[in-house]
Amino acid sequence: MHTLHSFFSAHEDMAQIILYAGVITSLWLAEVLVSTDGLISKWKHSTVNLLFIFTALPVQLLLISFIVVLSKWANLHHWGFLNLISWHSKGLGYYVLAFVLLDFCEYVYHVIMHKVDTLWKFHLVHHSDLKVDVSTTIREHPGETFIRTCFLMLWVFILGPLVSVLILRQIFQSFSNIIAHTQFRLSYRANKIIGFIFITPNLHHVHHHYQLPYTDCNYGDVLSIWDRIFGTICELEREDTHFGIDTHMDENINGKFLNIVKIPFQKLERKNYPEDRS
């Protein structure tokens, strides 16, 4: 047991990846039991998304070290918003505030990815999945991984959180994102209660609906409060929710890995592009 604890302490990134993979695999198998697509169809779909691990993960692992260095520098020099506050001790209050502020930053990041055309073309890869399930969680273009991690560097520079906050935040964020993409939805009552504060699968499925205005709603990462504050909250019944993005509904394009990777570098025809996305 001591050896196992020492391994996870010394290899925190690897421990999170193993845990992350275990949760995704368990939920994927649970989805197979309730899916109407059949095992072969689901496996084919998931395999395409799985390939993004091999392109995005190296980028994230490479840049995460810079985030750790930046966090340590900020705290050593008392830099950042969180370090402007005189904390008696960096206990529960500090962690809660840091978590909430980082979650707001992720909301801002997500809105920016939708509103800036160049960035949207990378984020579009995630939205192009026609069958949203737990494997969609890892469907992220390596270009977006780079952009997302650079934004995280900016948030760390502005806020100056401890490394332990970032680790805790990453754990909650990973689990939240996995659950939000599963095929399982909450009951109406449970969604109303839990979704009042947190992003649920019900809410995030709406975000993956193929048409505006639903694509531009429910931007929340872990918390749904930002969508409620800024008026970007939307609801849609399961039977009315159709996954994908209306500019890329061809499965021959968004169902093949190499074609998906090329999407950000292709010109989008403005006549097919949502007019009110800017």
PDB file of C-alpha atoms in Angstrom:
ATOM      1  CA  MET A   1       0.000   0.000   0.000  1.00  0.00           C
ATOM      2  CA  HIS A   2       2.878   2.365   0.859  1.00  0.00           C
ATOM      3  CA  THR A   3       4.530   1.615  -2.494  1.00  0.00           C
ATOM      4  CA  LEU A   4       1.262   2.367  -4.326  1.00  0.00           C
ATOM      5  CA  HIS A   5       0.850   5.645  -2.421  1.00  0.00           C
ATOM      6  CA  SER A   6       4.446   6.637  -3.221  1.00  0.00           C
ATOM      7  CA  PHE A   7       3.904   5.903  -6.919  1.00  0.00           C
ATOM      8  CA  PHE A   8       0.783   8.076  -7.154  1.00  0.00           C
ATOM      9  CA  SER A   9       2.440  10.881  -5.176  1.00  0.00           C
ATOM     10  CA  ALA A  10       5.448  10.888  -7.500  1.00  0.00           C
ATOM     11  CA  HIS A  11       3.423  10.469 -10.701  1.00  0.00           C
ATOM     12  CA  GLU A  12       0.385  12.676 -10.170  1.00  0.00           C
ATOM     13  CA  ASP A  13      -0.255  13.230 -13.892  1.00  0.00           C
ATOM     14  CA  MET A  14      -0.097   9.507 -14.585  1.00  0.00           C
ATOM     15  CA  ALA A  15      -2.415   8.784 -11.648  1.00  0.00           C
ATOM     16  CA  GLN A  16      -5.009  11.209 -13.000  1.00  0.00           C
ATOM     17  CA  ILE A  17      -4.756   9.698 -16.488  1.00  0.00           C
ATOM     18  CA  ILE A  18      -5.267   6.174 -15.108  1.00  0.00           C
ATOM     19  CA  LEU A  19      -8.253   7.313 -13.040  1.00  0.00           C
ATOM     20  CA  TYR A  20      -9.644   9.282 -15.973  1.00  0.00           C
ATOM     21  CA  ALA A  21      -9.318   6.279 -18.307  1.00  0.00           C
ATOM     22  CA  GLY A  22     -10.914   3.965 -15.762  1.00  0.00           C
ATOM     23  CA  VAL A  23     -13.988   6.169 -15.312  1.00  0.00           C
ATOM     24  CA  ILE A  24     -14.434   6.668 -19.076  1.00  0.00           C
ATOM     25  CA  THR A  25     -14.100   2.918 -19.734  1.00  0.00           C
ATOM     26  CA  SER A  26     -16.625   2.053 -17.002  1.00  0.00           C
ATOM     27  CA  LEU A  27     -19.170   4.565 -18.285  1.00  0.00           C
ATOM     28  CA  TRP A  28     -18.582   3.476 -21.896  1.00  0.00           C
ATOM     29  CA  LEU A  29     -19.382  -0.129 -20.946  1.00  0.00           C
ATOM     30  CA  ALA A  30     -22.489   1.067 -19.092  1.00  0.00           C
ATOM     31  CA  GLU A  31     -23.554   2.968 -22.219  1.00  0.00           C
ATOM     32  CA  VAL A  32     -23.148  -0.184 -24.309  1.00  0.00           C
ATOM     33  CA  LEU A  33     -25.767  -1.892 -22.144  1.00  0.00           C
ATOM     34  CA  VAL A  34     -28.390   0.781 -22.849  1.00  0.00           C
ATOM     35  CA  SER A  35     -27.331   1.817 -26.363  1.00  0.00           C
ATOM     36  CA  THR A  36     -29.510   0.992 -29.348  1.00  0.00           C
ATOM     37  CA  ASP A  37     -26.613   1.418 -31.804  1.00  0.00           C
ATOM     38  CA  GLY A  38     -25.066  -1.963 -31.212  1.00  0.00           C
ATOM     39  CA  LEU A  39     -21.550  -2.766 -30.026  1.00  0.00           C
ATOM     40  CA  ILE A  40     -19.874  -2.623 -33.459  1.00  0.00           C
ATOM     41  CA  SER A  41     -21.344   0.794 -34.320  1.00  0.00           C
ATOM     42  CA  LYS A  42     -20.475   2.207 -30.899  1.00  0.00           C
ATOM     43  CA  TRP A  43     -16.944   0.804 -31.043  1.00  0.00           C
ATOM     44  CA  LYS A  44     -16.367   2.322 -34.485  1.00  0.00           C
ATOM     45  CA  HIS A  45     -17.580   5.727 -33.288  1.00  0.00           C
ATOM     46  CA  SER A  46     -15.544   5.610 -30.066  1.00  0.00           C
ATOM     47  CA  THR A  47     -12.364   4.500 -31.850  1.00  0.00           C
ATOM     48  CA  VAL A  48     -12.338   7.707 -33.908  1.00  0.00           C
ATOM     49  CA  ASN A  49     -12.620   9.801 -30.746  1.00  0.00           C
ATOM     50  CA  LEU A  50     -10.036   7.666 -28.945  1.00  0.00           C
ATOM     51  CA  LEU A  51      -7.388   8.594 -31.512  1.00  0.00           C
ATOM     52  CA  PHE A  52      -7.475  12.188 -30.249  1.00  0.00           C
ATOM     53  CA  ILE A  53      -5.785  11.023 -27.049  1.00  0.00           C
ATOM     54  CA  PHE A  54      -2.605  10.371 -29.014  1.00  0.00           C
ATOM     55  CA  THR A  55      -2.588  13.871 -30.527  1.00  0.00           C
ATOM     56  CA  ALA A  56      -3.890  16.012 -27.657  1.00  0.00           C
ATOM     57  CA  LEU A  57      -2.350  14.321 -24.605  1.00  0.00           C
ATOM     58  CA  PRO A  58       1.307  14.963 -25.545  1.00  0.00           C
ATOM     59  CA  VAL A  59       0.501  18.660 -26.040  1.00  0.00           C
ATOM     60  CA  GLN A  60      -1.171  18.885 -22.632  1.00  0.00           C
ATOM     61  CA  LEU A  61       1.566  16.978 -20.815  1.00  0.00           C
ATOM     62  CA  LEU A  62       4.212  19.194 -22.407  1.00  0.00           C
ATOM     63  CA  LEU A  63       2.526  22.471 -21.454  1.00  0.00           C
ATOM     64  CA  ILE A  64       1.316  21.461 -17.981  1.00  0.00           C
ATOM     65  CA  SER A  65       4.846  21.865 -16.620  1.00  0.00           C
ATOM     66  CA  PHE A  66       4.774  25.548 -17.603  1.00  0.00           C
ATOM     67  CA  ILE A  67       1.514  25.976 -15.677  1.00  0.00           C
ATOM     68  CA  VAL A  68       3.074  24.457 -12.554  1.00  0.00           C
ATOM     69  CA  VAL A  69       6.126  26.709 -12.838  1.00  0.00           C
ATOM     70  CA  LEU A  70       3.879  29.758 -13.355  1.00  0.00           C
ATOM     71  CA  SER A  71       1.763  28.876 -10.312  1.00  0.00           C
ATOM     72  CA  LYS A  72       4.823  28.446  -8.105  1.00  0.00           C
ATOM     73  CA  TRP A  73       6.310  31.728  -9.358  1.00  0.00           C
ATOM     74  CA  ALA A  74       3.062  33.610  -8.704  1.00  0.00           C
ATOM     75  CA  ASN A  75       2.852  32.367  -5.125  1.00  0.00           C
ATOM     76  CA  LEU A  76       6.530  32.924  -4.454  1.00  0.00           C
ATOM     77  CA  HIS A  77       6.184  36.561  -5.559  1.00  0.00           C
ATOM     78  CA  HIS A  78       2.654  37.029  -4.144  1.00  0.00           C
ATOM     79  CA  TRP A  79       1.333  37.713  -7.635  1.00  0.00           C
ATOM     80  CA  GLY A  80      -2.261  37.423  -8.779  1.00  0.00           C
ATOM     81  CA  PHE A  81      -5.719  38.325  -7.511  1.00  0.00           C
ATOM     82  CA  LEU A  82      -5.845  35.527  -4.941  1.00  0.00           C
ATOM     83  CA  ASN A  83      -2.587  36.745  -3.417  1.00  0.00           C
ATOM     84  CA  LEU A  84      -3.946  40.270  -2.977  1.00  0.00           C
ATOM     85  CA  ILE A  85      -6.217  38.914  -0.241  1.00  0.00           C
ATOM     86  CA  SER A  86      -4.739  38.560   3.232  1.00  0.00           C
ATOM     87  CA  TRP A  87      -5.531  34.945   4.095  1.00  0.00           C
ATOM     88  CA  HIS A  88      -5.285  33.861   7.734  1.00  0.00           C
ATOM     89  CA  SER A  89      -4.666  30.424   6.288  1.00  0.00           C
ATOM     90  CA  LYS A  90      -5.233  29.055   2.823  1.00  0.00           C
ATOM     91  CA  GLY A  91      -7.985  26.745   3.930  1.00  0.00           C
ATOM     92  CA  LEU A  92     -11.475  25.917   2.696  1.00  0.00           C
ATOM     93  CA  GLY A  93     -12.440  29.534   1.898  1.00  0.00           C
ATOM     94  CA  TYR A  94      -9.364  29.998  -0.257  1.00  0.00           C
ATOM     95  CA  TYR A  95      -9.963  26.778  -2.179  1.00  0.00           C
ATOM     96  CA  VAL A  96     -13.653  27.511  -2.761  1.00  0.00           C
ATOM     97  CA  LEU A  97     -12.973  31.033  -4.038  1.00  0.00           C
ATOM     98  CA  ALA A  98     -10.102  29.859  -6.248  1.00  0.00           C
ATOM     99  CA  PHE A  99     -12.252  27.045  -7.658  1.00  0.00           C
ATOM    100  CA  VAL A 100     -15.175  29.375  -8.432  1.00  0.00           C
ATOM    101  CA  LEU A 101     -12.926  31.977 -10.081  1.00  0.00           C
ATOM    102  CA  LEU A 102     -11.195  29.349 -12.228  1.00  0.00           C
ATOM    103  CA  ASP A 103     -14.591  27.995 -13.238  1.00  0.00           C
ATOM    104  CA  PHE A 104     -15.654  31.482 -14.311  1.00  0.00           C
ATOM    105  CA  CYS A 105     -12.456  31.745 -16.354  1.00  0.00           C
ATOM    106  CA  GLU A 106     -13.345  28.474 -18.101  1.00  0.00           C
ATOM    107  CA  TYR A 107     -16.793  29.886 -18.888  1.00  0.00           C
ATOM    108  CA  VAL A 108     -15.122  32.933 -20.465  1.00  0.00           C
ATOM    109  CA  TYR A 109     -12.740  30.692 -22.409  1.00  0.00           C
ATOM    110  CA  HIS A 110     -15.627  28.612 -23.753  1.00  0.00           C
ATOM    111  CA  VAL A 111     -17.548  31.695 -24.882  1.00  0.00           C
ATOM    112  CA  ILE A 112     -14.438  33.032 -26.645  1.00  0.00           C
ATOM    113  CA  MET A 113     -13.952  29.716 -28.471  1.00  0.00           C
ATOM    114  CA  HIS A 114     -17.483  30.044 -29.844  1.00  0.00           C
ATOM    115  CA  LYS A 115     -17.359  33.720 -30.735  1.00  0.00           C
ATOM    116  CA  VAL A 116     -13.963  34.058 -32.459  1.00  0.00           C
ATOM    117  CA  ASP A 117     -14.107  32.411 -35.891  1.00  0.00           C
ATOM    118  CA  THR A 118     -10.474  31.216 -35.949  1.00  0.00           C
ATOM    119  CA  LEU A 119     -10.791  29.601 -32.534  1.00  0.00           C
ATOM    120  CA  TRP A 120     -14.258  28.241 -33.281  1.00  0.00           C
ATOM    121  CA  LYS A 121     -12.860  26.197 -36.189  1.00  0.00           C
ATOM    122  CA  PHE A 122     -10.754  24.239 -33.680  1.00  0.00           C
ATOM    123  CA  HIS A 123     -13.565  23.896 -31.131  1.00  0.00           C
ATOM    124  CA  LEU A 124     -15.922  22.854 -33.944  1.00  0.00           C
ATOM    125  CA  VAL A 125     -14.102  19.506 -34.028  1.00  0.00           C
ATOM    126  CA  HIS A 126     -15.579  18.692 -30.622  1.00  0.00           C
ATOM    127  CA  HIS A 127     -19.050  19.795 -31.700  1.00  0.00           C
ATOM    128  CA  SER A 128     -18.969  17.850 -34.965  1.00  0.00           C
ATOM    129  CA  ASP A 129     -19.632  14.543 -33.208  1.00  0.00           C
ATOM    130  CA  LEU A 130     -23.011  13.265 -34.420  1.00  0.00           C
ATOM    131  CA  LYS A 131     -23.342  10.763 -31.569  1.00  0.00           C
ATOM    132  CA  VAL A 132     -22.441  12.386 -28.272  1.00  0.00           C
ATOM    133  CA  ASP A 133     -21.423   9.874 -25.628  1.00  0.00           C
ATOM    134  CA  VAL A 134     -18.686   9.553 -23.027  1.00  0.00           C
ATOM    135  CA  SER A 135     -16.026   9.165 -25.757  1.00  0.00           C
ATOM    136  CA  THR A 136     -16.887  12.671 -27.014  1.00  0.00           C
ATOM    137  CA  THR A 137     -15.128  13.994 -23.905  1.00  0.00           C
ATOM    138  CA  ILE A 138     -11.731  13.284 -25.464  1.00  0.00           C
ATOM    139  CA  ARG A 139     -12.644  14.475 -28.972  1.00  0.00           C
ATOM    140  CA  GLU A 140     -10.485  17.605 -28.877  1.00  0.00           C
ATOM    141  CA  HIS A 141      -8.257  18.844 -31.678  1.00  0.00           C
ATOM    142  CA  PRO A 142      -4.605  19.160 -30.527  1.00  0.00           C
ATOM    143  CA  GLY A 143      -4.787  22.773 -31.684  1.00  0.00           C
ATOM    144  CA  GLU A 144      -7.561  23.408 -29.184  1.00  0.00           C
ATOM    145  CA  THR A 145      -5.593  21.584 -26.494  1.00  0.00           C
ATOM    146  CA  PHE A 146      -2.767  24.055 -27.082  1.00  0.00           C
ATOM    147  CA  ILE A 147      -5.150  27.034 -27.061  1.00  0.00           C
ATOM    148  CA  ARG A 148      -6.990  25.822 -23.947  1.00  0.00           C
ATOM    149  CA  THR A 149      -3.757  25.245 -22.036  1.00  0.00           C
ATOM    150  CA  CYS A 150      -2.437  28.676 -23.029  1.00  0.00           C
ATOM    151  CA  PHE A 151      -5.641  30.241 -21.722  1.00  0.00           C
ATOM    152  CA  LEU A 152      -5.149  28.305 -18.476  1.00  0.00           C
ATOM    153  CA  MET A 153      -1.678  29.859 -18.225  1.00  0.00           C
ATOM    154  CA  LEU A 154      -3.322  33.268 -18.551  1.00  0.00           C
ATOM    155  CA  TRP A 155      -5.855  32.482 -15.809  1.00  0.00           C
ATOM    156  CA  VAL A 156      -3.077  31.214 -13.520  1.00  0.00           C
ATOM    157  CA  PHE A 157      -1.087  34.393 -14.172  1.00  0.00           C
ATOM    158  CA  ILE A 158      -4.094  36.585 -13.367  1.00  0.00           C
ATOM    159  CA  LEU A 159      -5.288  34.664 -10.297  1.00  0.00           C
ATOM    160  CA  GLY A 160      -2.105  33.097  -8.921  1.00  0.00           C
ATOM    161  CA  PRO A 161      -3.656  29.890  -7.461  1.00  0.00           C
ATOM    162  CA  LEU A 162      -1.653  27.241  -5.631  1.00  0.00           C
ATOM    163  CA  VAL A 163      -0.679  24.108  -7.559  1.00  0.00           C
ATOM    164  CA  SER A 164      -2.859  22.086  -5.156  1.00  0.00           C
ATOM    165  CA  VAL A 165      -5.873  24.175  -6.254  1.00  0.00           C
ATOM    166  CA  LEU A 166      -5.130  23.391  -9.893  1.00  0.00           C
ATOM    167  CA  ILE A 167      -4.884  19.670  -9.140  1.00  0.00           C
ATOM    168  CA  LEU A 168      -8.160  19.681  -7.205  1.00  0.00           C
ATOM    169  CA  ARG A 169      -9.791  21.732  -9.933  1.00  0.00           C
ATOM    170  CA  GLN A 170      -8.551  19.331 -12.640  1.00  0.00           C
ATOM    171  CA  ILE A 171     -10.036  16.340 -10.830  1.00  0.00           C
ATOM    172  CA  PHE A 172     -13.475  17.952 -10.464  1.00  0.00           C
ATOM    173  CA  GLN A 173     -13.352  19.325 -14.007  1.00  0.00           C
ATOM    174  CA  SER A 174     -12.446  15.955 -15.523  1.00  0.00           C
ATOM    175  CA  PHE A 175     -15.242  14.110 -13.752  1.00  0.00           C
ATOM    176  CA  SER A 176     -17.738  16.857 -14.590  1.00  0.00           C
ATOM    177  CA  ASN A 177     -16.823  16.808 -18.289  1.00  0.00           C
ATOM    178  CA  ILE A 178     -17.013  13.014 -18.467  1.00  0.00           C
ATOM    179  CA  ILE A 179     -20.441  12.874 -16.836  1.00  0.00           C
ATOM    180  CA  ALA A 180     -21.766  15.792 -18.920  1.00  0.00           C
ATOM    181  CA  HIS A 181     -21.073  13.894 -22.156  1.00  0.00           C
ATOM    182  CA  THR A 182     -22.581  10.555 -21.157  1.00  0.00           C
ATOM    183  CA  GLN A 183     -25.759   9.300 -22.777  1.00  0.00           C
ATOM    184  CA  PHE A 184     -27.387   9.077 -19.351  1.00  0.00           C
ATOM    185  CA  ARG A 185     -29.708  11.943 -18.471  1.00  0.00           C
ATOM    186  CA  LEU A 186     -31.175  12.924 -15.116  1.00  0.00           C
ATOM    187  CA  SER A 187     -34.872  12.932 -14.373  1.00  0.00           C
ATOM    188  CA  TYR A 188     -36.665  16.250 -14.767  1.00  0.00           C
ATOM    189  CA  ARG A 189     -36.760  16.855 -11.013  1.00  0.00           C
ATOM    190  CA  ALA A 190     -33.137  15.826 -10.399  1.00  0.00           C
ATOM    191  CA  ASN A 191     -31.951  18.001 -13.274  1.00  0.00           C
ATOM    192  CA  LYS A 192     -33.819  21.018 -11.872  1.00  0.00           C
ATOM    193  CA  ILE A 193     -32.183  20.573  -8.464  1.00  0.00           C
ATOM    194  CA  ILE A 194     -28.640  19.577  -9.464  1.00  0.00           C
ATOM    195  CA  GLY A 195     -28.637  21.693 -12.640  1.00  0.00           C
ATOM    196  CA  PHE A 196     -29.410  24.834 -10.655  1.00  0.00           C
ATOM    197  CA  ILE A 197     -25.734  24.891  -9.635  1.00  0.00           C
ATOM    198  CA  PHE A 198     -23.923  22.256 -11.706  1.00  0.00           C
ATOM    199  CA  ILE A 199     -23.743  21.404 -15.401  1.00  0.00           C
ATOM    200  CA  THR A 200     -25.636  18.149 -15.983  1.00  0.00           C
ATOM    201  CA  PRO A 201     -25.778  15.861 -19.037  1.00  0.00           C
ATOM    202  CA  ASN A 202     -29.240  17.321 -19.740  1.00  0.00           C
ATOM    203  CA  LEU A 203     -27.815  20.831 -19.947  1.00  0.00           C
ATOM    204  CA  HIS A 204     -24.656  19.940 -21.841  1.00  0.00           C
ATOM    205  CA  HIS A 205     -26.546  17.870 -24.416  1.00  0.00           C
ATOM    206  CA  VAL A 206     -28.404  21.061 -25.324  1.00  0.00           C
ATOM    207  CA  HIS A 207     -25.039  22.725 -25.975  1.00  0.00           C
ATOM    208  CA  HIS A 208     -24.289  19.950 -28.485  1.00  0.00           C
ATOM    209  CA  HIS A 209     -27.551  20.492 -30.392  1.00  0.00           C
ATOM    210  CA  TYR A 210     -26.677  21.095 -34.042  1.00  0.00           C
ATOM    211  CA  GLN A 211     -28.309  24.514 -34.467  1.00  0.00           C
ATOM    212  CA  LEU A 212     -28.259  27.957 -32.954  1.00  0.00           C
ATOM    213  CA  PRO A 213     -29.262  29.372 -30.530  1.00  0.00           C
ATOM    214  CA  TYR A 214     -28.706  26.163 -28.567  1.00  0.00           C
ATOM    215  CA  THR A 215     -25.080  25.765 -29.663  1.00  0.00           C
ATOM    216  CA  ASP A 216     -24.368  29.105 -28.011  1.00  0.00           C
ATOM    217  CA  CYS A 217     -25.795  28.259 -24.596  1.00  0.00           C
ATOM    218  CA  ASN A 218     -24.879  26.248 -21.497  1.00  0.00           C
ATOM    219  CA  TYR A 219     -21.191  27.167 -21.699  1.00  0.00           C
ATOM    220  CA  GLY A 220     -20.573  26.245 -18.054  1.00  0.00           C
ATOM    221  CA  ASP A 221     -17.689  23.917 -17.238  1.00  0.00           C
ATOM    222  CA  VAL A 222     -18.537  22.591 -13.770  1.00  0.00           C
ATOM    223  CA  LEU A 223     -20.956  25.240 -12.528  1.00  0.00           C
ATOM    224  CA  SER A 224     -24.105  26.349 -14.364  1.00  0.00           C
ATOM    225  CA  ILE A 225     -24.409  29.575 -12.343  1.00  0.00           C
ATOM    226  CA  TRP A 226     -22.514  31.618 -14.949  1.00  0.00           C
ATOM    227  CA  ASP A 227     -25.023  30.681 -17.650  1.00  0.00           C
ATOM    228  CA  ARG A 228     -27.821  31.764 -15.340  1.00  0.00           C
ATOM    229  CA  ILE A 229     -26.096  35.037 -14.458  1.00  0.00           C
ATOM    230  CA  PHE A 230     -25.268  35.947 -18.083  1.00  0.00           C
ATOM    231  CA  GLY A 231     -28.471  34.630 -19.643  1.00  0.00           C
ATOM    232  CA  THR A 232     -26.938  31.793 -21.653  1.00  0.00           C
ATOM    233  CA  ILE A 233     -28.946  28.991 -20.035  1.00  0.00           C
ATOM    234  CA  CYS A 234     -31.219  26.896 -22.260  1.00  0.00           C
ATOM    235  CA  GLU A 235     -33.208  23.681 -21.960  1.00  0.00           C
ATOM    236  CA  LEU A 236     -34.307  21.247 -24.645  1.00  0.00           C
ATOM    237  CA  GLU A 237     -36.088  17.919 -24.441  1.00  0.00           C
ATOM    238  CA  ARG A 238     -34.136  14.774 -25.314  1.00  0.00           C
ATOM    239  CA  GLU A 239     -36.323  14.006 -28.343  1.00  0.00           C
ATOM    240  CA  ASP A 240     -35.724  17.514 -29.723  1.00  0.00           C
ATOM    241  CA  THR A 241     -31.954  17.352 -29.288  1.00  0.00           C
ATOM    242  CA  HIS A 242     -29.950  16.432 -32.396  1.00  0.00           C
ATOM    243  CA  PHE A 243     -26.175  16.253 -32.057  1.00  0.00           C
ATOM    244  CA  GLY A 244     -23.607  17.700 -34.426  1.00  0.00           C
ATOM    245  CA  ILE A 245     -23.106  21.112 -35.978  1.00  0.00           C
ATOM    246  CA  ASP A 246     -25.150  22.278 -38.950  1.00  0.00           C
ATOM    247  CA  THR A 247     -22.121  23.234 -41.045  1.00  0.00           C
ATOM    248  CA  HIS A 248     -20.595  19.745 -40.734  1.00  0.00           C
ATOM    249  CA  MET A 249     -23.299  17.085 -40.805  1.00  0.00           C
ATOM    250  CA  ASP A 250     -21.555  14.816 -43.337  1.00  0.00           C
ATOM    251  CA  GLU A 251     -20.503  11.655 -41.527  1.00  0.00           C
ATOM    252  CA  ASN A 252     -17.907  10.936 -44.223  1.00  0.00           C
ATOM    253  CA  ILE A 253     -16.077  14.037 -42.982  1.00  0.00           C
ATOM    254  CA  ASN A 254     -16.692  14.150 -39.243  1.00  0.00           C
ATOM    255  CA  GLY A 255     -16.657  10.376 -38.808  1.00  0.00           C
ATOM    256  CA  LYS A 256     -13.079   9.884 -40.027  1.00  0.00           C
ATOM    257  CA  PHE A 257     -10.114  10.950 -37.934  1.00  0.00           C
ATOM    258  CA  LEU A 258      -7.885  12.456 -40.643  1.00  0.00           C
ATOM    259  CA  ASN A 259     -10.788  14.405 -42.132  1.00  0.00           C
ATOM    260  CA  ILE A 260     -11.699  15.768 -38.687  1.00  0.00           C
ATOM    261  CA  VAL A 261      -8.138  16.910 -37.968  1.00  0.00           C
ATOM    262  CA  LYS A 262      -8.159  18.933 -41.212  1.00  0.00           C
ATOM    263  CA  ILE A 263     -11.378  20.845 -40.383  1.00  0.00           C
ATOM    264  CA  PRO A 264      -9.748  23.887 -38.693  1.00  0.00           C
ATOM    265  CA  PHE A 265      -7.570  24.483 -41.748  1.00  0.00           C
ATOM    266  CA  GLN A 266     -10.397  24.436 -44.271  1.00  0.00           C
ATOM    267  CA  LYS A 267     -12.376  27.450 -45.371  1.00  0.00           C
ATOM    268  CA  LEU A 268     -15.899  27.637 -44.013  1.00  0.00           C
ATOM    269  CA  GLU A 269     -18.479  28.667 -46.552  1.00  0.00           C
ATOM    270  CA  ARG A 270     -20.113  31.764 -45.108  1.00  0.00           C
ATOM    271  CA  LYS A 271     -23.471  30.935 -46.695  1.00  0.00           C
ATOM    272  CA  ASN A 272     -23.568  27.738 -44.581  1.00  0.00           C
ATOM    273  CA  TYR A 273     -22.140  29.401 -41.497  1.00  0.00           C
ATOM    274  CA  PRO A 274     -24.533  30.614 -38.778  1.00  0.00           C
ATOM    275  CA  GLU A 275     -25.094  34.295 -39.522  1.00  0.00           C
ATOM    276  CA  ASP A 276     -25.209  35.426 -35.926  1.00  0.00           C
ATOM    277  CA  ARG A 277     -21.930  33.777 -34.887  1.00  0.00           C
ATOM    278  CA  SER A 278     -19.231  36.410 -34.672  1.00  0.00           C
TER     279      SER A 278
END
